[in-house]
CSV table of C-alpha atoms in Angstrom, one decimal:
chain,number,residue,atom,x,y,z
A,1,MET,CA,81.4,90.4,82.0
A,2,ALA,CA,80.0,89.7,78.3
A,3,GLY,CA,77.0,89.8,76.2
A,4,VAL,CA,74.3,91.9,77.1
A,5,SER,CA,75.9,92.9,80.3
A,6,SER,CA,78.9,94.2,78.8
A,7,GLU,CA,76.8,96.2,76.3
A,8,SER,CA,74.8,97.7,79.2
A,9,LEU,CA,78.3,98.7,80.9
A,10,ALA,CA,79.5,100.2,77.9
A,11,THR,CA,76.2,102.3,77.5
A,12,ALA,CA,76.5,103.5,81.3
A,13,LEU,CA,80.1,104.5,80.8
A,14,ALA,CA,79.3,106.5,77.7
A,15,GLU,CA,76.5,108.3,79.4
A,16,LEU,CA,78.8,108.9,82.6
A,17,GLU,CA,81.3,110.8,80.5
A,18,ALA,CA,79.0,113.7,80.4
A,19,LYS,CA,79.1,114.0,84.4
A,20,LEU,CA,82.9,113.3,84.6
A,21,PRO,CA,84.5,117.0,84.0
A,22,THR,CA,82.7,118.1,87.2
A,23,ALA,CA,82.4,114.9,89.1
A,24,SER,CA,83.8,114.8,92.8
A,25,LEU,CA,84.9,112.0,95.0
A,26,GLN,CA,81.7,112.4,97.0
A,27,LEU,CA,79.8,111.0,93.9
A,28,ALA,CA,82.3,107.9,93.8
A,29,LYS,CA,81.8,107.3,97.5
A,30,GLU,CA,77.9,107.5,96.8
A,31,LEU,CA,78.0,104.9,94.2
A,32,PHE,CA,80.4,102.6,96.3
A,33,GLY,CA,77.6,102.9,99.0
A,34,ILE,CA,74.8,102.0,96.7
A,35,LEU,CA,77.0,99.2,95.6
A,36,GLY,CA,77.2,97.8,99.3
A,37,MET,CA,73.5,98.0,99.5
A,38,VAL,CA,73.0,96.1,96.3
A,39,ASP,CA,75.7,93.4,97.4
A,40,SER,CA,74.0,93.1,100.9
A,41,SER,CA,70.5,91.8,99.5
A,42,ALA,CA,70.3,88.8,97.1
A,43,GLY,CA,66.7,89.7,96.7
A,44,LEU,CA,67.3,93.3,95.7
A,45,ARG,CA,69.9,92.0,93.0
A,46,ARG,CA,67.4,89.7,91.6
A,47,ALA,CA,64.7,92.4,91.3
A,48,LEU,CA,67.0,94.6,89.7
A,49,THR,CA,68.2,92.1,87.1
A,50,ASP,CA,64.9,90.4,86.6
A,51,PRO,CA,64.5,90.3,82.7
A,52,SER,CA,60.7,89.9,83.1
A,53,ARG,CA,60.3,93.3,85.0
A,54,ASN,CA,60.0,96.8,83.2
A,55,GLY,CA,63.2,98.8,83.0
A,56,ASP,CA,61.4,101.9,84.4
A,57,GLU,CA,59.9,100.0,87.2
A,58,LYS,CA,63.5,98.6,88.3
A,59,SER,CA,64.8,102.2,87.9
A,60,ALA,CA,62.2,103.6,90.1
A,61,LEU,CA,62.8,101.1,92.8
A,62,VAL,CA,66.4,102.1,93.1
A,63,LYS,CA,65.5,105.9,93.2
A,64,GLN,CA,62.9,105.0,95.8
A,65,LEU,CA,65.6,103.2,97.8
A,66,VAL,CA,68.3,105.8,97.6
A,67,GLY,CA,66.2,109.0,97.2
A,68,GLY,CA,67.2,111.4,99.7
A,69,LYS,CA,70.3,109.6,100.8
A,70,VAL,CA,72.5,110.4,97.7
A,71,SER,CA,73.0,113.3,95.2
A,72,ALA,CA,70.7,113.3,92.0
A,73,ASP,CA,73.7,112.4,89.9
A,74,ALA,CA,74.1,109.1,92.0
A,75,ALA,CA,70.5,108.2,91.9
A,76,ASP,CA,70.2,108.7,88.2
A,77,ILE,CA,73.4,106.6,87.5
A,78,ALA,CA,72.2,103.8,89.7
A,79,GLY,CA,68.6,104.1,88.1
A,80,GLY,CA,70.0,103.9,84.7
A,81,LEU,CA,72.0,100.6,85.6
A,82,ALA,CA,68.8,99.0,87.0
A,83,SER,CA,66.9,99.9,83.7
A,84,SER,CA,69.3,98.1,81.6
A,85,ARG,CA,69.6,94.4,81.1
A,86,TRP,CA,71.9,92.0,82.9
A,87,ALA,CA,73.1,88.5,82.0
A,88,ASN,CA,73.3,87.7,85.9
A,89,ALA,CA,72.7,89.2,89.3
A,90,ARG,CA,76.3,89.8,89.9
A,91,ASP,CA,77.0,92.1,86.9
A,92,ILE,CA,75.0,95.0,88.2
A,93,GLY,CA,77.4,95.1,91.2
A,94,ASP,CA,80.3,94.9,89.0
A,95,ALA,CA,79.1,97.7,86.9
A,96,LEU,CA,78.5,99.9,89.9
A,97,GLU,CA,82.0,99.3,91.0
A,98,THR,CA,83.5,100.2,87.6
A,99,LEU,CA,81.5,103.5,87.3
A,100,ALA,CA,82.5,104.2,91.0
A,101,ALA,CA,86.2,103.7,90.1
A,102,THR,CA,86.0,105.6,87.0
A,103,VAL,CA,84.7,108.6,88.6
A,104,VAL,CA,87.6,108.4,90.9
A,105,ILE,CA,90.0,108.0,88.3
A,106,SER,CA,88.6,110.9,86.5
A,107,VAL,CA,88.8,113.2,89.4
A,108,ALA,CA,92.7,112.4,89.4
A,109,GLU,CA,92.8,112.9,85.8
A,110,ASN,CA,91.1,116.4,86.1
A,111,LYS,CA,93.8,117.7,88.5
A,112,SER,CA,95.3,120.6,86.9
A,113,ALA,CA,98.6,120.8,88.9
A,114,VAL,CA,101.6,118.6,88.5
A,115,SER,CA,103.5,117.4,91.6
A,116,ALA,CA,107.0,118.3,92.4
A,117,SER,CA,108.3,115.1,90.9
A,118,GLY,CA,106.7,116.0,87.6
A,119,ILE,CA,103.8,113.7,87.4
A,120,THR,CA,100.2,114.1,86.8
A,121,GLY,CA,97.4,113.3,89.2
A,122,LEU,CA,96.4,110.3,87.0
A,123,GLU,CA,100.1,109.0,87.3
A,124,GLU,CA,100.2,109.6,91.0
A,125,LEU,CA,97.2,107.6,91.6
A,126,GLU,CA,98.6,104.8,89.6
A,127,ASN,CA,102.0,104.9,91.4
A,128,ASP,CA,99.9,104.9,94.9
A,129,LEU,CA,98.1,101.8,93.8
A,130,PHE,CA,101.1,100.1,92.8
A,131,SER,CA,103.0,100.8,96.1
A,132,PHE,CA,100.1,99.7,98.0
A,133,ASN,CA,100.1,96.1,96.3
A,134,GLN,CA,103.9,96.1,96.7
A,135,ALA,CA,103.6,96.8,100.4
A,136,VAL,CA,101.0,94.2,100.9
A,137,ALA,CA,102.8,91.6,98.8
A,138,SER,CA,105.9,92.1,101.0
A,139,SER,CA,104.2,91.2,104.5
A,140,HIS,CA,102.3,88.0,105.1
A,141,GLU,CA,101.3,89.7,108.4
A,142,VAL,CA,99.7,92.7,106.6
A,143,GLN,CA,97.9,90.2,104.2
A,144,ARG,CA,96.3,88.2,107.1
A,145,ALA,CA,95.3,91.3,108.8
A,146,LEU,CA,93.5,92.6,105.8
A,147,SER,CA,91.7,89.3,105.1
A,148,GLU,CA,90.8,88.8,108.9
A,149,PRO,CA,86.9,88.9,108.9
A,150,GLN,CA,86.7,90.0,112.7
A,151,ALA,CA,88.7,93.0,111.9
A,152,SER,CA,86.6,96.2,111.5
A,153,SER,CA,86.5,98.3,108.3
A,154,ALA,CA,87.9,101.2,110.1
A,155,ALA,CA,91.0,99.2,111.3
A,156,LYS,CA,91.6,97.7,107.8
A,157,VAL,CA,91.4,101.2,106.3
A,158,ALA,CA,93.7,102.7,108.9
A,159,LEU,CA,96.3,99.7,108.2
A,160,ALA,CA,95.9,100.4,104.6
A,161,GLU,CA,96.8,104.1,104.8
A,162,LYS,CA,99.8,103.5,107.0
A,163,LEU,CA,101.1,101.4,104.1
A,164,VAL,CA,101.0,104.2,101.6
A,165,PRO,CA,101.7,107.4,103.7
A,166,GLY,CA,101.2,110.5,101.6
A,167,ALA,CA,98.9,108.9,99.1
A,168,SER,CA,96.6,111.0,97.2
A,169,GLU,CA,92.9,111.4,98.3
A,170,GLU,CA,91.8,109.4,95.1
A,171,ALA,CA,94.2,106.5,96.1
A,172,LYS,CA,92.7,106.5,99.6
A,173,VAL,CA,89.1,106.2,98.2
A,174,LEU,CA,90.0,103.3,96.3
A,175,ILE,CA,92.2,101.4,98.6
A,176,ALA,CA,89.7,101.8,101.3
A,177,GLN,CA,87.1,100.2,98.7
A,178,ALA,CA,89.4,97.2,98.2
A,179,VAL,CA,90.1,96.4,101.9
A,180,THR,CA,86.6,96.8,103.0
A,181,GLN,CA,84.5,95.5,100.2
A,182,PRO,CA,86.8,93.1,98.1
A,183,ARG,CA,83.6,91.3,96.8
A,184,GLY,CA,85.1,87.8,97.0
A,185,ILE,CA,88.7,88.5,95.7
A,186,LYS,CA,91.8,89.6,97.5
A,187,PRO,CA,92.1,93.4,98.1
A,188,THR,CA,95.2,93.6,96.1
A,189,ARG,CA,93.5,92.0,92.9
A,190,LEU,CA,90.8,94.7,93.2
A,191,VAL,CA,93.5,97.4,93.6
A,192,GLN,CA,95.1,96.1,90.3
A,193,ARG,CA,92.0,96.0,88.6
A,194,PHE,CA,91.4,99.6,89.7
A,195,ALA,CA,94.8,100.4,88.4
A,196,GLU,CA,94.1,98.8,85.1
A,197,LEU,CA,91.3,101.1,84.7
A,198,ALA,CA,93.3,104.1,85.4
A,199,ALA,CA,95.6,102.9,82.8
A,200,LYS,CA,93.0,102.5,80.2
A,201,ARG,CA,91.8,105.7,81.0
A,202,GLN,CA,94.8,107.3,79.6
A,203,GLN,CA,95.0,104.9,76.8
A,204,ARG,CA,98.0,102.9,78.2
A,205,TRP,CA,98.8,99.7,79.5
A,206,ILE,CA,100.7,98.7,82.8
A,207,ALA,CA,103.8,96.8,82.1
A,208,THR,CA,105.2,95.2,85.3
A,209,VAL,CA,108.9,94.7,84.7
A,210,SER,CA,110.6,92.2,87.2
A,211,VAL,CA,114.4,92.5,87.4
A,212,THR,CA,117.1,91.2,89.7
A,213,ARG,CA,118.4,94.6,90.5
A,214,PRO,CA,117.3,98.3,90.1
A,215,LEU,CA,117.5,99.7,86.7
A,216,THR,CA,119.4,102.9,86.0
A,217,GLN,CA,117.6,105.7,84.2
A,218,THR,CA,119.1,105.1,81.0
A,219,GLN,CA,118.2,101.4,81.1
A,220,LEU,CA,114.7,102.3,82.2
A,221,ALA,CA,114.4,104.7,79.2
A,222,ARG,CA,115.7,102.1,76.7
A,223,LEU,CA,113.2,99.6,78.2
A,224,GLN,CA,110.3,102.1,77.9
A,225,ALA,CA,111.3,103.0,74.5
A,226,GLY,CA,111.5,99.3,73.4
A,227,LEU,CA,108.2,98.2,74.9
A,228,ASN,CA,106.6,101.3,73.4
A,229,ALA,CA,107.7,100.3,69.9
A,230,LEU,CA,106.8,96.7,70.5
A,231,TYR,CA,103.2,97.3,71.5
A,232,GLY,CA,102.8,100.5,69.5
A,233,ARG,CA,101.5,102.6,72.3
A,234,GLU,CA,102.7,104.3,75.5
A,235,LEU,CA,103.0,101.9,78.4
A,236,LYS,CA,103.0,102.7,82.1
A,237,VAL,CA,106.0,100.9,83.3
A,238,ASN,CA,106.3,99.5,87.1
A,239,VAL,CA,109.7,98.0,88.0
A,240,ASN,CA,109.8,95.2,90.5
A,241,VAL,CA,113.1,94.2,91.9
A,242,ASP,CA,113.1,90.3,92.6
A,243,PRO,CA,116.3,88.6,93.4
A,244,ALA,CA,114.7,85.2,93.0
A,245,LEU,CA,114.7,85.6,89.2
A,246,ILE,CA,118.5,85.1,89.4
A,247,GLY,CA,119.1,87.1,86.2
A,248,GLY,CA,117.3,88.3,83.0
A,249,ILE,CA,114.1,90.2,82.9
A,250,ARG,CA,110.3,89.4,83.1
A,251,VAL,CA,107.7,91.8,81.7
A,252,GLN,CA,103.9,91.0,82.3
A,253,ILE,CA,101.3,93.2,80.5
A,254,GLY,CA,97.8,92.1,81.1
A,255,ASP,CA,97.7,88.2,80.6
A,256,GLU,CA,100.7,88.4,78.3
A,257,VAL,CA,104.2,87.4,79.8
A,258,LEU,CA,107.5,88.1,78.2
A,259,ASP,CA,109.9,85.9,80.2
A,260,ALA,CA,113.8,86.1,79.7
A,261,SER,CA,114.8,85.3,83.2
A,262,VAL,CA,117.4,82.6,84.1
A,263,LEU,CA,114.9,81.1,86.6
A,264,THR,CA,112.5,80.3,83.7
A,265,LYS,CA,115.4,78.9,81.5
A,266,LEU,CA,116.3,76.6,84.4
A,267,GLY,CA,112.7,75.6,84.6
A,268,GLU,CA,112.6,74.7,81.1
A,269,LEU,CA,115.9,72.8,81.3
A,270,GLN,CA,114.6,70.8,84.1
A,271,ARG,CA,111.5,70.1,82.2
A,272,GLN,CA,113.7,68.9,79.1
A,273,LEU,CA,115.8,66.6,81.3
A,274,ALA,CA,112.7,65.1,82.9
A,275,GLY,CA,111.4,64.4,79.5
């Protein structure tokens, strides 16, 4: 999302901040429901993103469609998006998805209690999302089941919840959204996007570290300190054990990859020999 759409989303996120301290998961579910309605109608998307139509008129259209079906906050948020300008018809749906996910993330962030393991609600949410993606990645059968077009939404949600038993309510909402309404991408990619939003919420990045065997607590602490110093900020470090690397370490942060694995070095050597 770029240009005018990016500006409209930034404005909507800024306005949403005032509602987040008291927001509930119900608000997020309502926004996801409105997203489903928008995604199901190309005509509605065109009407809401038509630059020739008055913003107030488009906002009124949304409120008329959802009035009495959702809370006043959900109707106001959707109406505000409709009154904004969008570069293309899909962008308003992407914005709704981002706002709904932000509400869920904020609910996790607002939890005052810390779990027995000493982590916050936001950290628990990130861990649950990461665990789900790991579970899906480890099973081709699960991947096929989640992408089966004939499977019901209820069946997909039930399967997803079995993969992360004990997941927080916030994680369940985001995972359910990803498996039932991935909007053209893989559910795991959408879950990753939600995890990135959660990390951004607490001004951190997610570092996915792949190693050949589990790290000790001392090694993990040194790795965390080194990465924090390298990037000048605190990172959320997720460790993935991947014997296929043969040796070394691979770190991915966003689109950037720091690769010192034996597998990569062998690949480079093969390219040099071929050249």
